JSON list of C-alpha atoms in Angstrom, two decimals:
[
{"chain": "A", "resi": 568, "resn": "UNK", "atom": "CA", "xyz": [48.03, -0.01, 28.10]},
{"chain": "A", "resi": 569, "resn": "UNK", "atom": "CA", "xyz": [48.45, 0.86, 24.57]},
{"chain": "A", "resi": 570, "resn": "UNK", "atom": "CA", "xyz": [46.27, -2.27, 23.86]},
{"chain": "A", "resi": 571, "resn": "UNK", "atom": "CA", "xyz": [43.70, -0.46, 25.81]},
{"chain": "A", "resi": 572, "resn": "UNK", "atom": "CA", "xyz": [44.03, 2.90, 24.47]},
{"chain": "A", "resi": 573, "resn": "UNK", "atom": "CA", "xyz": [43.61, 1.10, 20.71]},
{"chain": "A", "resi": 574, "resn": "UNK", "atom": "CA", "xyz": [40.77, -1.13, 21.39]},
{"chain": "A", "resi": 575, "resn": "UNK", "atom": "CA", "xyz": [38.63, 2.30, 23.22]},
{"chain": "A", "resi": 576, "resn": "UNK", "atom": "CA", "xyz": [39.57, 4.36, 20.23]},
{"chain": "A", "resi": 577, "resn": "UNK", "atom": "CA", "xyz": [38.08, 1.54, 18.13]},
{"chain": "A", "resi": 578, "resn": "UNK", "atom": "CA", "xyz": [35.18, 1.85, 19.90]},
{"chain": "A", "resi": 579, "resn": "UNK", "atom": "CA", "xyz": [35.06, 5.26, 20.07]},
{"chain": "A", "resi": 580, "resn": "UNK", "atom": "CA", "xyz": [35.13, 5.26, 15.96]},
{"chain": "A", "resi": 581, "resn": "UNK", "atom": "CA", "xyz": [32.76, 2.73, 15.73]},
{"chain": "A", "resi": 582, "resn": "UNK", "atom": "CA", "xyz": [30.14, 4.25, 18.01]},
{"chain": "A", "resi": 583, "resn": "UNK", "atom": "CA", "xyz": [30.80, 7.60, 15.86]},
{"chain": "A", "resi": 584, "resn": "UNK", "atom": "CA", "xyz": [30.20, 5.91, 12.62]},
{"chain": "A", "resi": 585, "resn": "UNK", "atom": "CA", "xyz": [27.10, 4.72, 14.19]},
{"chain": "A", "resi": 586, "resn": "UNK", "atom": "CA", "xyz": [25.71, 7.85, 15.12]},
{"chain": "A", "resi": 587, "resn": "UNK", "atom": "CA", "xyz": [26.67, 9.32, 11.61]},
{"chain": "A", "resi": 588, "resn": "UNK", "atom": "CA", "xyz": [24.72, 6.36, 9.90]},
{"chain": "A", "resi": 589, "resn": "UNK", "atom": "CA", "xyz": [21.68, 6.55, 11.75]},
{"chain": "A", "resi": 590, "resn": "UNK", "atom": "CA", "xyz": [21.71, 10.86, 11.19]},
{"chain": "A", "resi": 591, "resn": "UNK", "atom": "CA", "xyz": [19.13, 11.85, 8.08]},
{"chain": "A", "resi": 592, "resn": "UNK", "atom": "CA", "xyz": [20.98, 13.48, 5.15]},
{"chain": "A", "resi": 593, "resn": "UNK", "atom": "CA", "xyz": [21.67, 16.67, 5.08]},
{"chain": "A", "resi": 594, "resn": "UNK", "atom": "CA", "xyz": [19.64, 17.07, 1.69]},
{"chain": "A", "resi": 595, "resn": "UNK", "atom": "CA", "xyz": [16.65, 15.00, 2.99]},
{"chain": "A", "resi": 596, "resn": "UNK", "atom": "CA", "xyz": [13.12, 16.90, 1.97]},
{"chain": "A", "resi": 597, "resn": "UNK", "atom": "CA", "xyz": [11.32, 18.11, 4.75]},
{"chain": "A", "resi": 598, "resn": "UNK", "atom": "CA", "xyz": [8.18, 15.97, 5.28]},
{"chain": "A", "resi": 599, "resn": "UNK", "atom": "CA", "xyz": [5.23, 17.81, 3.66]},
{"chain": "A", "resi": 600, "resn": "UNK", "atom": "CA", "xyz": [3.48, 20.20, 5.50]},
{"chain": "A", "resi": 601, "resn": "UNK", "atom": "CA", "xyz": [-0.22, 19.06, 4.92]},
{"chain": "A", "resi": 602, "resn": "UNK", "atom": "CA", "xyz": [-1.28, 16.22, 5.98]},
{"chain": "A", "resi": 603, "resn": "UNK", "atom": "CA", "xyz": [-3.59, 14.53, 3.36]},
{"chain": "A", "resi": 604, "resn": "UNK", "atom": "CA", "xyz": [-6.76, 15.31, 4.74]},
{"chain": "A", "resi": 605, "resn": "UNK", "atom": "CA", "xyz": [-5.51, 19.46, 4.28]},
{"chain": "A", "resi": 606, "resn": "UNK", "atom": "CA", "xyz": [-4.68, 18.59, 0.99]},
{"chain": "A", "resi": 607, "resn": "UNK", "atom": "CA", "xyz": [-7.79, 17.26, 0.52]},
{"chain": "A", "resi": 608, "resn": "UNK", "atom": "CA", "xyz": [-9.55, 20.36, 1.94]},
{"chain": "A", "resi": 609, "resn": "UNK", "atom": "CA", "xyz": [-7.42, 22.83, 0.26]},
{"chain": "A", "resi": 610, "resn": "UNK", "atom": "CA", "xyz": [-6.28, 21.87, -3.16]},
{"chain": "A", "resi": 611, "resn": "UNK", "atom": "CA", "xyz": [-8.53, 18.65, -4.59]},
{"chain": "A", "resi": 612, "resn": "UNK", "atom": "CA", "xyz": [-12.18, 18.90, -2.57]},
{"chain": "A", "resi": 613, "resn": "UNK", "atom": "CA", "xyz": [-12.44, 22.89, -4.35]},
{"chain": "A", "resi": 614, "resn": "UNK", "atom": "CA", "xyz": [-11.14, 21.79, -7.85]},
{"chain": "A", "resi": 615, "resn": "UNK", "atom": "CA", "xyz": [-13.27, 19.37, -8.13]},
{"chain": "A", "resi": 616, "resn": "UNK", "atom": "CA", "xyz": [-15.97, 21.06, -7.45]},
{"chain": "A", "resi": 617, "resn": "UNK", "atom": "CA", "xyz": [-15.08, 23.87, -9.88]},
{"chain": "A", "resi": 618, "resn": "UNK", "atom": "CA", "xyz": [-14.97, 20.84, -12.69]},
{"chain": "A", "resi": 619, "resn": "UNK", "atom": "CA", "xyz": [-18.21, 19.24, -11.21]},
{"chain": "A", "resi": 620, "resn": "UNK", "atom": "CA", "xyz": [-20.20, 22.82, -11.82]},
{"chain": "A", "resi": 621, "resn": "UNK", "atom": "CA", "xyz": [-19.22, 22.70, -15.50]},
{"chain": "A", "resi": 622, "resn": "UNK", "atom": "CA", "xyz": [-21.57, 19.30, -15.95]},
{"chain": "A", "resi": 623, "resn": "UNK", "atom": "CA", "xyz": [-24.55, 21.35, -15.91]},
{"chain": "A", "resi": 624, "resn": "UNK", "atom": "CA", "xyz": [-23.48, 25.14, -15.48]},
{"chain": "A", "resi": 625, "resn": "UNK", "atom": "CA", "xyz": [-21.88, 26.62, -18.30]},
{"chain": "A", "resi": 626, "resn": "UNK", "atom": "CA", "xyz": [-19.04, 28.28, -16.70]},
{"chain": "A", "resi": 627, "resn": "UNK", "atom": "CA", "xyz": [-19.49, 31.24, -20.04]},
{"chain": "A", "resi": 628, "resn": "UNK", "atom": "CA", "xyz": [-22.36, 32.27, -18.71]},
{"chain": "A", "resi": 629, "resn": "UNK", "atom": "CA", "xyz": [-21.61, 33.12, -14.81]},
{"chain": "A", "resi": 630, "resn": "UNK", "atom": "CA", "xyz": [-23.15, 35.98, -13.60]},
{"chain": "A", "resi": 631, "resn": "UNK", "atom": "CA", "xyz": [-20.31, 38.27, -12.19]},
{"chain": "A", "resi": 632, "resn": "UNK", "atom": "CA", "xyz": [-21.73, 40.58, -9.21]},
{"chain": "A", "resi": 633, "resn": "UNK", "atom": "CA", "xyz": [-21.95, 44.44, -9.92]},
{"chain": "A", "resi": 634, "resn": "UNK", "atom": "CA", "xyz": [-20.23, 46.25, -7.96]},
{"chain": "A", "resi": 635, "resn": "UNK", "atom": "CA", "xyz": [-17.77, 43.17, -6.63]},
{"chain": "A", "resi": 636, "resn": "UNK", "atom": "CA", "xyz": [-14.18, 43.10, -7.62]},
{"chain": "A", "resi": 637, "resn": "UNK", "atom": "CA", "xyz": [-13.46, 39.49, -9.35]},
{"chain": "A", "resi": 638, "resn": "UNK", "atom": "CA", "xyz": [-9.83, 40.16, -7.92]},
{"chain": "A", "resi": 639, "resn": "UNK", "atom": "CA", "xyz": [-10.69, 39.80, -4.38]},
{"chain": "A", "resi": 640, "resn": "UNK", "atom": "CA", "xyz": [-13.57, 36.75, -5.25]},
{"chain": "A", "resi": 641, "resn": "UNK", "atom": "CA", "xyz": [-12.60, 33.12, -3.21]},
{"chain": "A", "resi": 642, "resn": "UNK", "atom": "CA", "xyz": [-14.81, 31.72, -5.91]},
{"chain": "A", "resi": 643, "resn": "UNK", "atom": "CA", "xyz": [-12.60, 30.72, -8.48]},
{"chain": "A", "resi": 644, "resn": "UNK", "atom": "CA", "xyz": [-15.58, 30.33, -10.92]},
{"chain": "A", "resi": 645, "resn": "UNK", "atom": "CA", "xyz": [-16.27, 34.41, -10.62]},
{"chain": "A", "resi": 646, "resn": "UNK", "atom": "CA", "xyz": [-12.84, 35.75, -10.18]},
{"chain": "A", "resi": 647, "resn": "UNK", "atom": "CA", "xyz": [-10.58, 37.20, -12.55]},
{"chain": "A", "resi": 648, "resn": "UNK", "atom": "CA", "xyz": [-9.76, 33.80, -14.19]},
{"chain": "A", "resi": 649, "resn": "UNK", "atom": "CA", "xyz": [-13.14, 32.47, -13.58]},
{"chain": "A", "resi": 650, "resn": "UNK", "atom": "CA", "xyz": [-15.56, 30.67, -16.61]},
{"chain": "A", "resi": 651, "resn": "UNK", "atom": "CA", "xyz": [-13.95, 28.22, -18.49]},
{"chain": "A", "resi": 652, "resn": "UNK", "atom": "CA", "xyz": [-10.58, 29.61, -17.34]},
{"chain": "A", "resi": 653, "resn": "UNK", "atom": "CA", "xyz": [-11.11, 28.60, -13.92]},
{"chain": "A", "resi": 654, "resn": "UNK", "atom": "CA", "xyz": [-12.38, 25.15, -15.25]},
{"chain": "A", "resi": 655, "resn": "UNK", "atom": "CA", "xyz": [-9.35, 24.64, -16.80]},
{"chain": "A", "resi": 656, "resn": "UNK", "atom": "CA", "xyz": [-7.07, 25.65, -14.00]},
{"chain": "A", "resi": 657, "resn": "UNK", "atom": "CA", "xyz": [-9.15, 23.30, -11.48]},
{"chain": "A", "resi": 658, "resn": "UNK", "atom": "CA", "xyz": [-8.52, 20.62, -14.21]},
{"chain": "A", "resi": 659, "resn": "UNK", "atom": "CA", "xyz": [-4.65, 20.86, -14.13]},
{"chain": "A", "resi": 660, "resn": "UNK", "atom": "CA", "xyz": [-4.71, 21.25, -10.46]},
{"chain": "A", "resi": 661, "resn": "UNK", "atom": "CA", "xyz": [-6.04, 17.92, -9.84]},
{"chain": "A", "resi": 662, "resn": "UNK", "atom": "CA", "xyz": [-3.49, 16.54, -12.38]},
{"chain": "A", "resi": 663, "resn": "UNK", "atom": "CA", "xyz": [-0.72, 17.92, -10.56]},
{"chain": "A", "resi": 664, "resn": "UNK", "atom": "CA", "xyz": [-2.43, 17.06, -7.31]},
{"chain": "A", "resi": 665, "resn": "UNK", "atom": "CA", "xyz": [-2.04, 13.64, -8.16]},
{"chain": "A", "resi": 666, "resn": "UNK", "atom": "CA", "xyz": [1.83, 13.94, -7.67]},
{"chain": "A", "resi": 667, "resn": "UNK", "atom": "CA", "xyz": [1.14, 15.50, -4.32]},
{"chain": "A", "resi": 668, "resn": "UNK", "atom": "CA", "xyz": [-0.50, 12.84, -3.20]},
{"chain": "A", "resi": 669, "resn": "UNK", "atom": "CA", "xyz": [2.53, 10.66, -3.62]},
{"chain": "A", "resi": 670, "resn": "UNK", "atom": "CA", "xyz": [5.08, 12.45, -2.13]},
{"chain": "A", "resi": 671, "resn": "UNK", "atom": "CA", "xyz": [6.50, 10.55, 0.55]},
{"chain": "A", "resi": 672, "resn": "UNK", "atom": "CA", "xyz": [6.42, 11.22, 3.74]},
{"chain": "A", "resi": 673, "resn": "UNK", "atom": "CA", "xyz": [2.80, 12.92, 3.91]},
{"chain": "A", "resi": 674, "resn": "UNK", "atom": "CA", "xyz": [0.21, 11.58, 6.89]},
{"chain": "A", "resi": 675, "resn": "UNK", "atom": "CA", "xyz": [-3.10, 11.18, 7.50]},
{"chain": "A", "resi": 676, "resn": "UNK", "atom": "CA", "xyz": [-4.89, 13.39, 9.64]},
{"chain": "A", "resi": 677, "resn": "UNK", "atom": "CA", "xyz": [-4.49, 10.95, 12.39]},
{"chain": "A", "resi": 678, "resn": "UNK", "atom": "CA", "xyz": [-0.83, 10.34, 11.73]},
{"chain": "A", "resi": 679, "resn": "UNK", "atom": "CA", "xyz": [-0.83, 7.14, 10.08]},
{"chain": "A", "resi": 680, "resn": "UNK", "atom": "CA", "xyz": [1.33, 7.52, 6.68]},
{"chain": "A", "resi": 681, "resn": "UNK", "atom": "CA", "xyz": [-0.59, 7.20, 3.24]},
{"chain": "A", "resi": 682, "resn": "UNK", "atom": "CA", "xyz": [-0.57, 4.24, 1.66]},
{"chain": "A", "resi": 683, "resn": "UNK", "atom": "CA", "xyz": [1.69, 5.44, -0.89]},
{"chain": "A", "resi": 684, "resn": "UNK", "atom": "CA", "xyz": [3.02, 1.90, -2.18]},
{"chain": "A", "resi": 685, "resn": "UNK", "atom": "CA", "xyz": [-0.51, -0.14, -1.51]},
{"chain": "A", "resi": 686, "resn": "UNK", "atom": "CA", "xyz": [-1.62, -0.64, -5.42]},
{"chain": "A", "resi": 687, "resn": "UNK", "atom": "CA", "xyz": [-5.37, 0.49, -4.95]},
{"chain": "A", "resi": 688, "resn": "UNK", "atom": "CA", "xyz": [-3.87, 4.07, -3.73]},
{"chain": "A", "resi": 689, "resn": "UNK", "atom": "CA", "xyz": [-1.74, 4.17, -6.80]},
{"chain": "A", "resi": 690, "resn": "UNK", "atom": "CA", "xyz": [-4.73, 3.28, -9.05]},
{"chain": "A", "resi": 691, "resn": "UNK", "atom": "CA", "xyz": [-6.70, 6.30, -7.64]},
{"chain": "A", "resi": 692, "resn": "UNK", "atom": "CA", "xyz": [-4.00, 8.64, -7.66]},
{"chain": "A", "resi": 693, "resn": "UNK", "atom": "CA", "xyz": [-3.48, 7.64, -11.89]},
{"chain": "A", "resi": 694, "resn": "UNK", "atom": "CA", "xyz": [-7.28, 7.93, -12.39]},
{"chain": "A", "resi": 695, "resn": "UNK", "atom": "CA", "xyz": [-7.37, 11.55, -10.63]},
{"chain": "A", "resi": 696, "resn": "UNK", "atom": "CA", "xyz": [-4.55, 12.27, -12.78]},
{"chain": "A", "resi": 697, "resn": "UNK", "atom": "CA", "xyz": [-6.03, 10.83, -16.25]},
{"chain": "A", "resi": 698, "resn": "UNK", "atom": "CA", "xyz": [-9.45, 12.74, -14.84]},
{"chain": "A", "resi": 699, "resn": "UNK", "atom": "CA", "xyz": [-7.50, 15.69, -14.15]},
{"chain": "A", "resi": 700, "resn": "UNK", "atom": "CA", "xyz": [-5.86, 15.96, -17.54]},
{"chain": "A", "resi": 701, "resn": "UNK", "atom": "CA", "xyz": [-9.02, 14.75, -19.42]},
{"chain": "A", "resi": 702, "resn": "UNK", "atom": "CA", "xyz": [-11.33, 17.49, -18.09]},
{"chain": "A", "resi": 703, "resn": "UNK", "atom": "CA", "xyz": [-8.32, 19.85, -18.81]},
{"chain": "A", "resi": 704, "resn": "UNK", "atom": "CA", "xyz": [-8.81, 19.08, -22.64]},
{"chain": "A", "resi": 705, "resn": "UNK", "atom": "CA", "xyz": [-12.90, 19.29, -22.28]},
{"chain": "A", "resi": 706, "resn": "UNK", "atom": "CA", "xyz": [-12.27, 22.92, -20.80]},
{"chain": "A", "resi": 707, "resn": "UNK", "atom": "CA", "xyz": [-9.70, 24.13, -23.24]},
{"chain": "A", "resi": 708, "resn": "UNK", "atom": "CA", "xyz": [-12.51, 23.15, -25.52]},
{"chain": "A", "resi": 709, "resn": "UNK", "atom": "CA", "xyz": [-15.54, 24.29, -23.69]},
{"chain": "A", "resi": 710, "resn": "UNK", "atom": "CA", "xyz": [-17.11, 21.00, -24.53]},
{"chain": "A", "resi": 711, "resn": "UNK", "atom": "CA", "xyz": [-19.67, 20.43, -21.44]},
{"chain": "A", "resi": 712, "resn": "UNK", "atom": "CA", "xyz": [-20.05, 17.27, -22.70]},
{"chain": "A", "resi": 713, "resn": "UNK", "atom": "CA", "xyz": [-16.69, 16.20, -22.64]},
{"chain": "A", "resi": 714, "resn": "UNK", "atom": "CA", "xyz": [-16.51, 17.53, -18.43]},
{"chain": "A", "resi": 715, "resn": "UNK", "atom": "CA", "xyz": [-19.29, 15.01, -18.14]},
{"chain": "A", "resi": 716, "resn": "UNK", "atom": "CA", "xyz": [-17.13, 12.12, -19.42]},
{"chain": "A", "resi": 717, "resn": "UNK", "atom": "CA", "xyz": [-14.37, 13.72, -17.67]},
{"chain": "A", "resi": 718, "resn": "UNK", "atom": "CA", "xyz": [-15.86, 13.90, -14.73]},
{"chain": "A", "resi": 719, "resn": "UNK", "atom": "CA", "xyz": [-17.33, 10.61, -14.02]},
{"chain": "A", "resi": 720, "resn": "UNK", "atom": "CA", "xyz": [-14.01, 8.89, -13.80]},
{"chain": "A", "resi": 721, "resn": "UNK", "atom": "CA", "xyz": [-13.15, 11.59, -10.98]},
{"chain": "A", "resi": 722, "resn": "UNK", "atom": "CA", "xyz": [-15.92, 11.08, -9.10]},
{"chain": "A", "resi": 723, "resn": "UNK", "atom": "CA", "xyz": [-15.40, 7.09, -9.43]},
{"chain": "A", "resi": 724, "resn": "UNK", "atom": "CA", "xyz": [-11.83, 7.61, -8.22]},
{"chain": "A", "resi": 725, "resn": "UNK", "atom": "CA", "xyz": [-12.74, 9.97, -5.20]},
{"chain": "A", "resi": 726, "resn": "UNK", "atom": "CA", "xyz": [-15.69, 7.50, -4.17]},
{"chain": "A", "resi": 727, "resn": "UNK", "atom": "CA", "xyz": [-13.12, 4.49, -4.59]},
{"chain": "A", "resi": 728, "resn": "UNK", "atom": "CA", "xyz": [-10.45, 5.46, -2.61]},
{"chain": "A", "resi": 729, "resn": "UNK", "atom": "CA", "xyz": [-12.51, 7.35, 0.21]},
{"chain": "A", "resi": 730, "resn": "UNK", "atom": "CA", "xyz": [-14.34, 3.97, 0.45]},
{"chain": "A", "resi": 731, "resn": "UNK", "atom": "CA", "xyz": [-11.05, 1.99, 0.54]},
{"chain": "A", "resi": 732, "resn": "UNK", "atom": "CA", "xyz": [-9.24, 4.07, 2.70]},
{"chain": "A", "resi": 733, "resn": "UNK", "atom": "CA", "xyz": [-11.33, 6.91, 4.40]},
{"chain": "A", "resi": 734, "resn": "UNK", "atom": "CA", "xyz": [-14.57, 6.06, 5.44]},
{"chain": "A", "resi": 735, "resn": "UNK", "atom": "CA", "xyz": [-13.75, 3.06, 7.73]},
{"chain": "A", "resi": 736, "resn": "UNK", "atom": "CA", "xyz": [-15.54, 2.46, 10.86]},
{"chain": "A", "resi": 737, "resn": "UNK", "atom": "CA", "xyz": [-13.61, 3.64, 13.88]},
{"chain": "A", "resi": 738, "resn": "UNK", "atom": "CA", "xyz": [-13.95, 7.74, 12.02]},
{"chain": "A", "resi": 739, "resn": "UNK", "atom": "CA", "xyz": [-10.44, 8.90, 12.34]},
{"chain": "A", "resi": 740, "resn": "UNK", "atom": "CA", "xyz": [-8.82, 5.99, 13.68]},
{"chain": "A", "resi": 741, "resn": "UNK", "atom": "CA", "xyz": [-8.96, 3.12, 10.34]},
{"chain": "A", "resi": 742, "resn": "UNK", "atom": "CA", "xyz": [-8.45, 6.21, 7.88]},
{"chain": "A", "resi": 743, "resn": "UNK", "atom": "CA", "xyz": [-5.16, 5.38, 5.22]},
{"chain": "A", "resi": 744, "resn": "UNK", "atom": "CA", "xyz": [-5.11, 1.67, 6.53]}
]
């Protein structure tokens, strides 16, 4: 009997141990709440565009809108911190985008996980990042030329990477593989 009490309190242990090893850490990150193609959407499609205007707008000469408060404006180019300002801020938000894009766990819209480790998606991320930081420097210095050079090798990495991993035949379905 006792052999039997021993050997199902063995098992017991072992099938508690189990379940403890299999639970996620208690101080496991959440998964991100965007999925990349929100991220996209949100944070990198609009900064770029702020940083592709500067190529052949001066962002010091924006017309502001009588009578409009630049406080409430969703166009960062006219809003309080608009010109060269807002240049500058779309800059280092595609440079710190860039470590978004890595965090691990984020998804593709249609639930597939980014390719986080494949070594094309790395390159792209680094190039958005160099892009990022380089059209941060031709801002500070409100160098129009220097957003041109700036902004080629963001446009290269965009097209590279959608072409690699977004615009796949099947739409939705062969995005992130």
């Amino acid at each position: 009997m006792q052999k039997t009490v021993l050997a199902l309190a063995l098992i017991w242990a072992a099938c508690g141990l189990s379940l403890v090893a299999q639970a996620p850490p208690a101080d496991a990150p959440p998964p991100p709440p965007a999925d990349l193609n929100q991220l996209m959407r949100g944070v990198l499609y609009p900064a770029a565009n702020v940083v592709f205007f500067a190529q052949a707008d001066n962002p010091a000469e924006i017309k502001f809108v009588p009578g409009h408060d630049p406080n409430m404006s969703t166009d960062p180019l006219t809003s309080t911190f608009g010109g060269w300002t807002a240049v500058e801020n779309a800059a280092l938000a595609l440079a710190e985008s860039a470590t978004l894009l890595e965090i691990p766990g984020r998804r593709c819209a249609n639930g597939v996980p980014v390719p986080a480790k494949d070594a094309a998606w790395v390159a792209f991320v680094q190039q958005v990042r160099d892009a990022g930081m380089k059209a941060y420097a031709a801002a500070k210095a409100k160098d129009q030329d220097k957003v041109i050079e700036a902004a080629d090798p963001l446009n290269a990495s965009c097209t590279g990477c959608h072409r690699r991993f977004r615009d796949r035949r099947g739409a939705d379905a062969g995005r992130c593989k």
